[in-house]
PDB file of N, CA and C in Angstrom:
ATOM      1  N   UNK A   1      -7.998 -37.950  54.042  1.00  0.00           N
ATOM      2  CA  UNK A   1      -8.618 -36.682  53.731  1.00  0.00           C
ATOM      3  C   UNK A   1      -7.941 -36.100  52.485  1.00  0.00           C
ATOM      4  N   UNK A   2      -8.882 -35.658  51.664  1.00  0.00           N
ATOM      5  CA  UNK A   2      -8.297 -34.870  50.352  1.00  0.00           C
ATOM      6  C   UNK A   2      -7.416 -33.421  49.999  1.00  0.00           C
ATOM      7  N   UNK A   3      -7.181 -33.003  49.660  1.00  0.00           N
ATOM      8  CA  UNK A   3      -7.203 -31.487  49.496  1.00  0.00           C
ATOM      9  C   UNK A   3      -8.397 -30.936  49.063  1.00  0.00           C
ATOM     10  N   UNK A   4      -9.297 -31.123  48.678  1.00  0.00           N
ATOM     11  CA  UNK A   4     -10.522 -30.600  48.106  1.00  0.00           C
ATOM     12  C   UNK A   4     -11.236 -30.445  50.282  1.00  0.00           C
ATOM     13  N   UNK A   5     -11.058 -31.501  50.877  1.00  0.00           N
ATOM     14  CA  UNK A   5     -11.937 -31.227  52.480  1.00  0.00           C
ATOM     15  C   UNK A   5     -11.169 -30.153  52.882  1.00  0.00           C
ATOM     16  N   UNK A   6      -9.560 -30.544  52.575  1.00  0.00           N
ATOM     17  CA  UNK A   6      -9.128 -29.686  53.383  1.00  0.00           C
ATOM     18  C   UNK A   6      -9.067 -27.907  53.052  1.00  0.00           C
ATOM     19  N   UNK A   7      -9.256 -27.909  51.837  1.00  0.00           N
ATOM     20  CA  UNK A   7      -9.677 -26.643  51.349  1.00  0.00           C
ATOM     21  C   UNK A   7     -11.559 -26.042  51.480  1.00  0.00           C
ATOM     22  N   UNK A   8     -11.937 -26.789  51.634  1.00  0.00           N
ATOM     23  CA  UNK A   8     -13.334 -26.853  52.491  1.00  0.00           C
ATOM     24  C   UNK A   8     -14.332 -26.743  51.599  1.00  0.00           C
ATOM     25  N   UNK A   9     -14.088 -27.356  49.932  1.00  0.00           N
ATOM     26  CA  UNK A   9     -14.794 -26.994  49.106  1.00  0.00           C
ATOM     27  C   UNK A   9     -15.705 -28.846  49.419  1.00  0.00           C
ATOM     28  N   UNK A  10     -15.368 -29.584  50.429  1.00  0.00           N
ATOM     29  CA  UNK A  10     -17.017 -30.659  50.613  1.00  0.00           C
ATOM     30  C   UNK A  10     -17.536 -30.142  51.711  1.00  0.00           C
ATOM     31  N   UNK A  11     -17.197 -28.956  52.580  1.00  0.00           N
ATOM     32  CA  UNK A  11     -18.653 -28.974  53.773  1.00  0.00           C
ATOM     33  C   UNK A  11     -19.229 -27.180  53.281  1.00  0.00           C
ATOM     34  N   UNK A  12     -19.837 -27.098  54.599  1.00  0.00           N
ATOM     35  CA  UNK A  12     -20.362 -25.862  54.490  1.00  0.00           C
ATOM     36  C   UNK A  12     -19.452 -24.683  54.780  1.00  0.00           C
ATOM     37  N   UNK A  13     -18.433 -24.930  55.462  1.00  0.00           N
ATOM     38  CA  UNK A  13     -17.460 -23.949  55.651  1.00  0.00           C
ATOM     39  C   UNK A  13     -17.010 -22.787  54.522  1.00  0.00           C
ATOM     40  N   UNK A  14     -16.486 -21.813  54.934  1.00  0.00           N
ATOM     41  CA  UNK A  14     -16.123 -21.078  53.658  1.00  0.00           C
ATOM     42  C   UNK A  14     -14.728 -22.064  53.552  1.00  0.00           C
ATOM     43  N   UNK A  15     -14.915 -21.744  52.237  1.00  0.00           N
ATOM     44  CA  UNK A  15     -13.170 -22.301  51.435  1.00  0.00           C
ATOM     45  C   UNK A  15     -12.263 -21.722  51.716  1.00  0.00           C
ATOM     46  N   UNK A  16     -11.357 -22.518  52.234  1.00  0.00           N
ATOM     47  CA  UNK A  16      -9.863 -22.039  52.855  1.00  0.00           C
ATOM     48  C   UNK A  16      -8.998 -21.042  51.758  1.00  0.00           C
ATOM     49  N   UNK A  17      -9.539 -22.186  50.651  1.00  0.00           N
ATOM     50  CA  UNK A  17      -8.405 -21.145  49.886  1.00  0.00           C
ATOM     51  C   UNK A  17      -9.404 -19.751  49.115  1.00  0.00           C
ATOM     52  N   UNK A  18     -10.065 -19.682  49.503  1.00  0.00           N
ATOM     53  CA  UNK A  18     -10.680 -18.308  48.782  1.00  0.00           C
ATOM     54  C   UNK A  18     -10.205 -17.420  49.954  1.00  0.00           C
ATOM     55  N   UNK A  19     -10.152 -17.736  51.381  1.00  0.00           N
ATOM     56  CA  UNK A  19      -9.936 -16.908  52.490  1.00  0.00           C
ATOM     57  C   UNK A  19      -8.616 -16.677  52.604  1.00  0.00           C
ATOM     58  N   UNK A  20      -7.781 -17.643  51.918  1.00  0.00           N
ATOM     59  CA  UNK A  20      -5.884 -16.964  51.491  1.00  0.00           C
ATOM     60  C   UNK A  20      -5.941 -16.214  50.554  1.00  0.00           C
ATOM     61  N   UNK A  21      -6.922 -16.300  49.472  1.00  0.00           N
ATOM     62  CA  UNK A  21      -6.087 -15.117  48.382  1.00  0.00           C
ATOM     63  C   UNK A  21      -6.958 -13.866  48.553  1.00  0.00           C
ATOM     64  N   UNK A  22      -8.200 -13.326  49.287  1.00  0.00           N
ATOM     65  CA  UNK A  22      -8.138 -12.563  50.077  1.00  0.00           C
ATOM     66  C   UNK A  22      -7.281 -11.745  51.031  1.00  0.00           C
ATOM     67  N   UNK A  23      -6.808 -13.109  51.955  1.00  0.00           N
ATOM     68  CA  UNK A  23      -5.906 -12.552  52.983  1.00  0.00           C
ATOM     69  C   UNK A  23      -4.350 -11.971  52.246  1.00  0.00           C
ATOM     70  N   UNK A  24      -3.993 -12.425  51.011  1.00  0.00           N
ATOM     71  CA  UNK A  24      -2.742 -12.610  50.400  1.00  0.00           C
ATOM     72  C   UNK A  24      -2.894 -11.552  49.531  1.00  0.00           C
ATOM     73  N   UNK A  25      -4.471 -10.534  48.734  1.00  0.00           N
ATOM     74  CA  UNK A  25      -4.215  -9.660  48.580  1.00  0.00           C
ATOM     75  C   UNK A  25      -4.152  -8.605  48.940  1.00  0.00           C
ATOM     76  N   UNK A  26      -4.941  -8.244  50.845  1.00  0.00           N
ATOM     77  CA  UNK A  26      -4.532  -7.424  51.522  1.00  0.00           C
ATOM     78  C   UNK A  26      -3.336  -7.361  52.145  1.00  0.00           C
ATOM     79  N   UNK A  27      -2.471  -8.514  52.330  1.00  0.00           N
ATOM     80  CA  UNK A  27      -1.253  -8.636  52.449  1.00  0.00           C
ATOM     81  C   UNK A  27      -0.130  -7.415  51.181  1.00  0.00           C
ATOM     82  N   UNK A  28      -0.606  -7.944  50.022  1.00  0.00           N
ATOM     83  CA  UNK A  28       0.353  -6.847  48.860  1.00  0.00           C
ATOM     84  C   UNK A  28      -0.337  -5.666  49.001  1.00  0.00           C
ATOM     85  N   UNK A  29      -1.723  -5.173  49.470  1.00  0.00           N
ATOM     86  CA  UNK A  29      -1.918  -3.558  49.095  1.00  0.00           C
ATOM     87  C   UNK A  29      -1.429  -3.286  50.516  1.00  0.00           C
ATOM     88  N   UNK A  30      -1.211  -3.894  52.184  1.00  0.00           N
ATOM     89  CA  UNK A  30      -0.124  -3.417  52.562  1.00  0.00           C
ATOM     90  C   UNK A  30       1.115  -2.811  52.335  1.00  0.00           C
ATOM     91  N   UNK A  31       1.462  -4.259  51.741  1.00  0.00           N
ATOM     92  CA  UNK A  31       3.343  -4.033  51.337  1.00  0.00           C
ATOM     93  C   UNK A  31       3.191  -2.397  50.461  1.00  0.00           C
ATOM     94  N   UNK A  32       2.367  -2.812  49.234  1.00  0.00           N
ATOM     95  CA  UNK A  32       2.644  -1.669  48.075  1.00  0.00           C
ATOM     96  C   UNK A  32       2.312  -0.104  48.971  1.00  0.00           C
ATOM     97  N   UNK A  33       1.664  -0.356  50.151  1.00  0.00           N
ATOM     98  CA  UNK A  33       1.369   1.112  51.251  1.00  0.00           C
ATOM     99  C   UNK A  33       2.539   1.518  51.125  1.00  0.00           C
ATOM    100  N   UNK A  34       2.832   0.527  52.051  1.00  0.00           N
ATOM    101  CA  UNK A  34       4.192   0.469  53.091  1.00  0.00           C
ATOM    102  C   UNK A  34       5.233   1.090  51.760  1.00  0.00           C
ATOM    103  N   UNK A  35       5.624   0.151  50.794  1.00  0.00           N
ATOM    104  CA  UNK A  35       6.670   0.330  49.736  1.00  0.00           C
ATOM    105  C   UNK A  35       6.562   1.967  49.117  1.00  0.00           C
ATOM    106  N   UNK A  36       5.366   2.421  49.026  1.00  0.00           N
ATOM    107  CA  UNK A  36       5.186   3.523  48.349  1.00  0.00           C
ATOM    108  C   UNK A  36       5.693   4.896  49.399  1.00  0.00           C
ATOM    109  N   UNK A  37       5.210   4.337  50.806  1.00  0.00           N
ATOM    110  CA  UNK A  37       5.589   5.602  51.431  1.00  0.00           C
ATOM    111  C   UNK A  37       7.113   5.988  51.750  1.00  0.00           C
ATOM    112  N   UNK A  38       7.805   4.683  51.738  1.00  0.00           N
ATOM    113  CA  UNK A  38       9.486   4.790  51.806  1.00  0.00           C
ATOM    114  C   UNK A  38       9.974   5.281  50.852  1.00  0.00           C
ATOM    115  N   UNK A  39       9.456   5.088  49.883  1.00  0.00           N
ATOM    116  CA  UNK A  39      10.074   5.481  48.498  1.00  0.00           C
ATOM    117  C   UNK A  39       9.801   7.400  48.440  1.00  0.00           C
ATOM    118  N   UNK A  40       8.534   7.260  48.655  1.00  0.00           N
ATOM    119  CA  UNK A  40       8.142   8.878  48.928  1.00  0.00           C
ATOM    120  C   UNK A  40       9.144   9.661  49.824  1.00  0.00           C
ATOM    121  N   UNK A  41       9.457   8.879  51.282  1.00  0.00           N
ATOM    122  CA  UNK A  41      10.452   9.611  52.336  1.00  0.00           C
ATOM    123  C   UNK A  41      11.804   9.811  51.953  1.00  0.00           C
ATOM    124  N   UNK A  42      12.182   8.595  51.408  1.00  0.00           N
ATOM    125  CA  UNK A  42      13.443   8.516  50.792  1.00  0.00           C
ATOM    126  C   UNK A  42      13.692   9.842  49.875  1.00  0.00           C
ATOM    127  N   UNK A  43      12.857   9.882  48.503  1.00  0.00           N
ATOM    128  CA  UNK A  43      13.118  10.866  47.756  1.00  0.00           C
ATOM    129  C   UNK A  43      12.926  12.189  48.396  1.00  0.00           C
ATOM    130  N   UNK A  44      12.132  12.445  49.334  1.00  0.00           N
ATOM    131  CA  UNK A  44      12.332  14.121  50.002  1.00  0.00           C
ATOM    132  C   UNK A  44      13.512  14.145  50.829  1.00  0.00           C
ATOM    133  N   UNK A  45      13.699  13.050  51.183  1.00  0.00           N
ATOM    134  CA  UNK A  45      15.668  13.119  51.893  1.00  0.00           C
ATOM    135  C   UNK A  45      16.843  13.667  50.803  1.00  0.00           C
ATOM    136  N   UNK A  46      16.261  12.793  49.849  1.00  0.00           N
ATOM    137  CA  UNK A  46      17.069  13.711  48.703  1.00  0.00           C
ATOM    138  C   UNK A  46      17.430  14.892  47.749  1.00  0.00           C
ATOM    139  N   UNK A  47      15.846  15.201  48.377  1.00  0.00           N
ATOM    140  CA  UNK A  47      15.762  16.127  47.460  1.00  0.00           C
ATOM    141  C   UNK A  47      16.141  17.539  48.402  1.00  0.00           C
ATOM    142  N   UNK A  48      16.360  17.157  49.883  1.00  0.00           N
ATOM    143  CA  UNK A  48      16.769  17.828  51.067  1.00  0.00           C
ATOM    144  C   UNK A  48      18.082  17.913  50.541  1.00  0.00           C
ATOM    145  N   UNK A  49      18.912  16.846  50.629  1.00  0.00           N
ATOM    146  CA  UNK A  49      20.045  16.269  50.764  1.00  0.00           C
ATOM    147  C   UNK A  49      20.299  17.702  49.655  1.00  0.00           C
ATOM    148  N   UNK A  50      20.346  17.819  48.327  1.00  0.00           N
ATOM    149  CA  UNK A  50      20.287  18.284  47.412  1.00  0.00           C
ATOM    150  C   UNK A  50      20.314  19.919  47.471  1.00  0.00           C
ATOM    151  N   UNK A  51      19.324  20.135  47.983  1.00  0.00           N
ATOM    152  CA  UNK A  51      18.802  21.562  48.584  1.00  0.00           C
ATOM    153  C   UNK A  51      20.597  22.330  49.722  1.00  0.00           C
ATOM    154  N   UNK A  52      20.496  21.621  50.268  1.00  0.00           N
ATOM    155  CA  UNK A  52      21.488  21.824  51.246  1.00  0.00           C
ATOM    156  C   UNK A  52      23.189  21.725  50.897  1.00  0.00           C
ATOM    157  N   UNK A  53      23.208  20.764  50.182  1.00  0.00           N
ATOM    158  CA  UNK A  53      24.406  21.080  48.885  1.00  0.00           C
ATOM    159  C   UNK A  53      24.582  21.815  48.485  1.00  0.00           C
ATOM    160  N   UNK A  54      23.698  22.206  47.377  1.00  0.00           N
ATOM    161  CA  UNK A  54      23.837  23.488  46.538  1.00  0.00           C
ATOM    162  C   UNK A  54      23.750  24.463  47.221  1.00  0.00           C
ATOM    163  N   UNK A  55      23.259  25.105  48.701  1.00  0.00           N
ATOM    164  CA  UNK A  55      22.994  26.045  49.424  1.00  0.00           C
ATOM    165  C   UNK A  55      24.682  26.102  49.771  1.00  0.00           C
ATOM    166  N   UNK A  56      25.141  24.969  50.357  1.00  0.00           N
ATOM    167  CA  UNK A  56      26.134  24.926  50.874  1.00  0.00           C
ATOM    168  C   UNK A  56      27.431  25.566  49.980  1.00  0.00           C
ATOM    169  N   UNK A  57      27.219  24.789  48.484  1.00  0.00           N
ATOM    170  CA  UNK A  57      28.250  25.045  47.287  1.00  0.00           C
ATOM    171  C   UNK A  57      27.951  26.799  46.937  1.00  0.00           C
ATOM    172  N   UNK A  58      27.553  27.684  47.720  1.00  0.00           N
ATOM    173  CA  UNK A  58      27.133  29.464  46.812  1.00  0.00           C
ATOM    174  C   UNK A  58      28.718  30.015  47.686  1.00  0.00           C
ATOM    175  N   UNK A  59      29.115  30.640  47.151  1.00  0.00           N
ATOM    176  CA  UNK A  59      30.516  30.982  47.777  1.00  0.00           C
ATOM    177  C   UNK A  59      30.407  31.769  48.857  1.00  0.00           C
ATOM    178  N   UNK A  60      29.437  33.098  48.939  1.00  0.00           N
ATOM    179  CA  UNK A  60      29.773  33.907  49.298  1.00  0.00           C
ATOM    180  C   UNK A  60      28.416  34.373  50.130  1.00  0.00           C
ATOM    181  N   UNK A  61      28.124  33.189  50.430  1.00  0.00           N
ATOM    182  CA  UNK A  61      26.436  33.102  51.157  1.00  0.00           C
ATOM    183  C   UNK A  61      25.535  33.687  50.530  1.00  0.00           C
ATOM    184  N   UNK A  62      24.564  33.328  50.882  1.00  0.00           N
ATOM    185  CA  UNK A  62      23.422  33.279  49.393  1.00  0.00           C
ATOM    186  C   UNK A  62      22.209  32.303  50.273  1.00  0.00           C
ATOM    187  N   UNK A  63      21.171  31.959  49.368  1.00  0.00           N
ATOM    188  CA  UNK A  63      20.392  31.420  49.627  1.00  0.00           C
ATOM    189  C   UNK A  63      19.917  30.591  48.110  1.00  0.00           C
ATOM    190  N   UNK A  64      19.221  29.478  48.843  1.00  0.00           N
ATOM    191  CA  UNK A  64      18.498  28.079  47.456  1.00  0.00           C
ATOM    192  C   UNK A  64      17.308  28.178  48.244  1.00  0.00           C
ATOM    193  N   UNK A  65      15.994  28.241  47.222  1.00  0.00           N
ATOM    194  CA  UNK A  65      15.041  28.102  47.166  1.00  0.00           C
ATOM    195  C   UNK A  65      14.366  26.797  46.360  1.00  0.00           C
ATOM    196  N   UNK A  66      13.642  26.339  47.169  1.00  0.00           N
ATOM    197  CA  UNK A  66      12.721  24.779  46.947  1.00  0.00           C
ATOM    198  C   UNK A  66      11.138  25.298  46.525  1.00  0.00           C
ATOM    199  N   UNK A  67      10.637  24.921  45.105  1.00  0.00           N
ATOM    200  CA  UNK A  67       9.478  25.443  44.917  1.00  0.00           C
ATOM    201  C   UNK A  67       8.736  24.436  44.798  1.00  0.00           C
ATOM    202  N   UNK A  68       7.320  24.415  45.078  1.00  0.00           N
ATOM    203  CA  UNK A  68       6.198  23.697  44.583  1.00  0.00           C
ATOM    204  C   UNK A  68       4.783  24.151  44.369  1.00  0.00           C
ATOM    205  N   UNK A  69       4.784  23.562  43.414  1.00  0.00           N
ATOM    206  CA  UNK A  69       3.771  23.940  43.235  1.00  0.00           C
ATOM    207  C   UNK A  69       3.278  25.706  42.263  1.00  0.00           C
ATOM    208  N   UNK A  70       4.715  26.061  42.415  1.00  0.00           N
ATOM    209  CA  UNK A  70       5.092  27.820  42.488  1.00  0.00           C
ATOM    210  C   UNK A  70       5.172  28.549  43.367  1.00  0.00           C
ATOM    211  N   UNK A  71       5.102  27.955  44.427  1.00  0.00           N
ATOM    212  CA  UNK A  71       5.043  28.785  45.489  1.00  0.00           C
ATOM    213  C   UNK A  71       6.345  28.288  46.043  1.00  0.00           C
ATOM    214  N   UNK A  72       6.871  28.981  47.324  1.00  0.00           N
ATOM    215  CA  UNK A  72       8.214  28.392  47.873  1.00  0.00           C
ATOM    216  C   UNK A  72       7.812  27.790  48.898  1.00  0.00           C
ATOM    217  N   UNK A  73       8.671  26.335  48.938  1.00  0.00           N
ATOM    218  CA  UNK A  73       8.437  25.406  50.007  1.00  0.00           C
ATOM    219  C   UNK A  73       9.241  25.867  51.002  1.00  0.00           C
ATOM    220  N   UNK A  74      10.755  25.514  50.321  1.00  0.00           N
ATOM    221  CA  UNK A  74      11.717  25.277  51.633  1.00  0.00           C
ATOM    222  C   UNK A  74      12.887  26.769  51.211  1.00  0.00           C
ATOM    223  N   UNK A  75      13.603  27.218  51.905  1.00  0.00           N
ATOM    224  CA  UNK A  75      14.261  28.027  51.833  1.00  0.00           C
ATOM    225  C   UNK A  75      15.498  27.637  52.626  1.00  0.00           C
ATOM    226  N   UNK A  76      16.842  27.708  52.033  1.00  0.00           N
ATOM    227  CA  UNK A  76      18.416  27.123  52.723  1.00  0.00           C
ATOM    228  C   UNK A  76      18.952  28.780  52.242  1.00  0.00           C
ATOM    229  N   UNK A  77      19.894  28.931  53.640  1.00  0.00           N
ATOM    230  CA  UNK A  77      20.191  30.131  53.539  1.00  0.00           C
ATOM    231  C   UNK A  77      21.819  29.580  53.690  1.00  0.00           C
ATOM    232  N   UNK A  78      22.608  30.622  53.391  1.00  0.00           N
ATOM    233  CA  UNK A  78      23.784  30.581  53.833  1.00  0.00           C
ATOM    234  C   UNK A  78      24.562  31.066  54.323  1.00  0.00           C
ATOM    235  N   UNK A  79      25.012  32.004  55.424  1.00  0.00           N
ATOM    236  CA  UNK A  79      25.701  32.955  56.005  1.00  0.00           C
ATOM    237  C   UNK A  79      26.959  33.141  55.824  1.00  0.00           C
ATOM    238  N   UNK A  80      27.315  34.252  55.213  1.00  0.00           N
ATOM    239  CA  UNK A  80      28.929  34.649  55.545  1.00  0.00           C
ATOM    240  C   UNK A  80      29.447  34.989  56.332  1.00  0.00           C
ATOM    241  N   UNK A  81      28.741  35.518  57.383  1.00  0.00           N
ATOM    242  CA  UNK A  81      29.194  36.190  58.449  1.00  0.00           C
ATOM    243  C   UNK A  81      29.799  35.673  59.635  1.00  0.00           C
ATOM    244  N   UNK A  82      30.746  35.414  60.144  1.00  0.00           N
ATOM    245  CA  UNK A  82      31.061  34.870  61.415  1.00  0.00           C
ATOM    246  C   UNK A  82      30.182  34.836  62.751  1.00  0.00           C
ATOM    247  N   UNK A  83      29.782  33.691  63.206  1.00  0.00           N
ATOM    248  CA  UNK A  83      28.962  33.257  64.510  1.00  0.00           C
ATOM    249  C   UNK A  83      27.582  32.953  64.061  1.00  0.00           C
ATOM    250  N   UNK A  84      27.298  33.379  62.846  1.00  0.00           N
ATOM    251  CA  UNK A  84      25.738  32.211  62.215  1.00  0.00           C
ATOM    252  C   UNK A  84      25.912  31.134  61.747  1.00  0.00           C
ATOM    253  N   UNK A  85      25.039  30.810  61.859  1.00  0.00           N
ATOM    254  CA  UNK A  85      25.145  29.007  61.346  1.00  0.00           C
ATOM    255  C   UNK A  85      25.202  29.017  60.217  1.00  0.00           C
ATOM    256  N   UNK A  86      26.600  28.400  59.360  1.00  0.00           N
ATOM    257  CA  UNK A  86      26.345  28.084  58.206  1.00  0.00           C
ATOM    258  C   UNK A  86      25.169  27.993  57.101  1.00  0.00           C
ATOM    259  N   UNK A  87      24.846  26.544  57.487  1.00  0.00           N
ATOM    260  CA  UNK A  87      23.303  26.424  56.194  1.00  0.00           C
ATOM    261  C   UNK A  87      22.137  26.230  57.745  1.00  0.00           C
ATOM    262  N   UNK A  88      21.497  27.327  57.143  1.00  0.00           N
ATOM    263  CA  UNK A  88      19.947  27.641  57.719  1.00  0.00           C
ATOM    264  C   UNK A  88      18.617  27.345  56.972  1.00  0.00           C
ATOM    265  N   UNK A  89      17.976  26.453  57.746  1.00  0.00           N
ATOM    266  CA  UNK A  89      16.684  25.864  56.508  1.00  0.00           C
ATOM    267  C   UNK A  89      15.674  26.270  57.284  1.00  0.00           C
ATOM    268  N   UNK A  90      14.473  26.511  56.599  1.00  0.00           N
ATOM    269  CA  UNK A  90      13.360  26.687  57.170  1.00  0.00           C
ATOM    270  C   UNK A  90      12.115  25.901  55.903  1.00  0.00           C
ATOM    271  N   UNK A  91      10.765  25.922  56.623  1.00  0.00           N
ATOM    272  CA  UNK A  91       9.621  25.254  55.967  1.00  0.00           C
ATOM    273  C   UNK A  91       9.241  26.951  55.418  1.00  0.00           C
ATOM    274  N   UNK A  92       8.876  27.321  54.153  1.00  0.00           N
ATOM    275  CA  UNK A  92       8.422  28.365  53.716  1.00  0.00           C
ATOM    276  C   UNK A  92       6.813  28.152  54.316  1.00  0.00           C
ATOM    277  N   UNK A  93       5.935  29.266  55.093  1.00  0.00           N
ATOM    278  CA  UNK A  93       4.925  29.137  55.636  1.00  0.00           C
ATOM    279  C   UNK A  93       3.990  30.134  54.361  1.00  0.00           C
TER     280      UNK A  93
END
């Protein structure tokens, strides 16, 4: 048997290999899903990560504001006061 049968280009069958590089390019617009949304999660970890730093670094409690768009996303507060929680975050509604 050839590679030409076994790729199915002598019967009536569909061709094997037209049905891999099909299957092989929904395979990459998976991955590139998949790849794009980690990359997306990752960078709002950081950009958390970030937020909460600098909230953390205000001496004398204070607050950092996260904007998008112009409007405020996220808000990190910081308390001076004894028995509040340090850094306080909230989702700006």
């Amino acid at each position: 048997m050839t590679w030409l049968e076994w790729a199915g280009a002598g019967g009536a069958s569909v061709p094997v290999l037209l049905l891999l590089f099909y299957a092989l390019r929904r395979a990459k617009g998976i991955v590139e899903m998949y790849l794009k949304a980690h990359l997306e999660a990752r960078a709002e970890r950081e950009r958390r990560a970030t937020m909460v730093a600098m909230a953390a670094s205000l001496p004398e409690g204070g607050a950092a504001a996260r904007f998008e768009a112009g409007q405020p996303a996220w808000l990190f507060c910081k308390h001076a006061e004894p028995g509040h929680q340090v850094i306080v975050s909230r989702e700006a509604a």
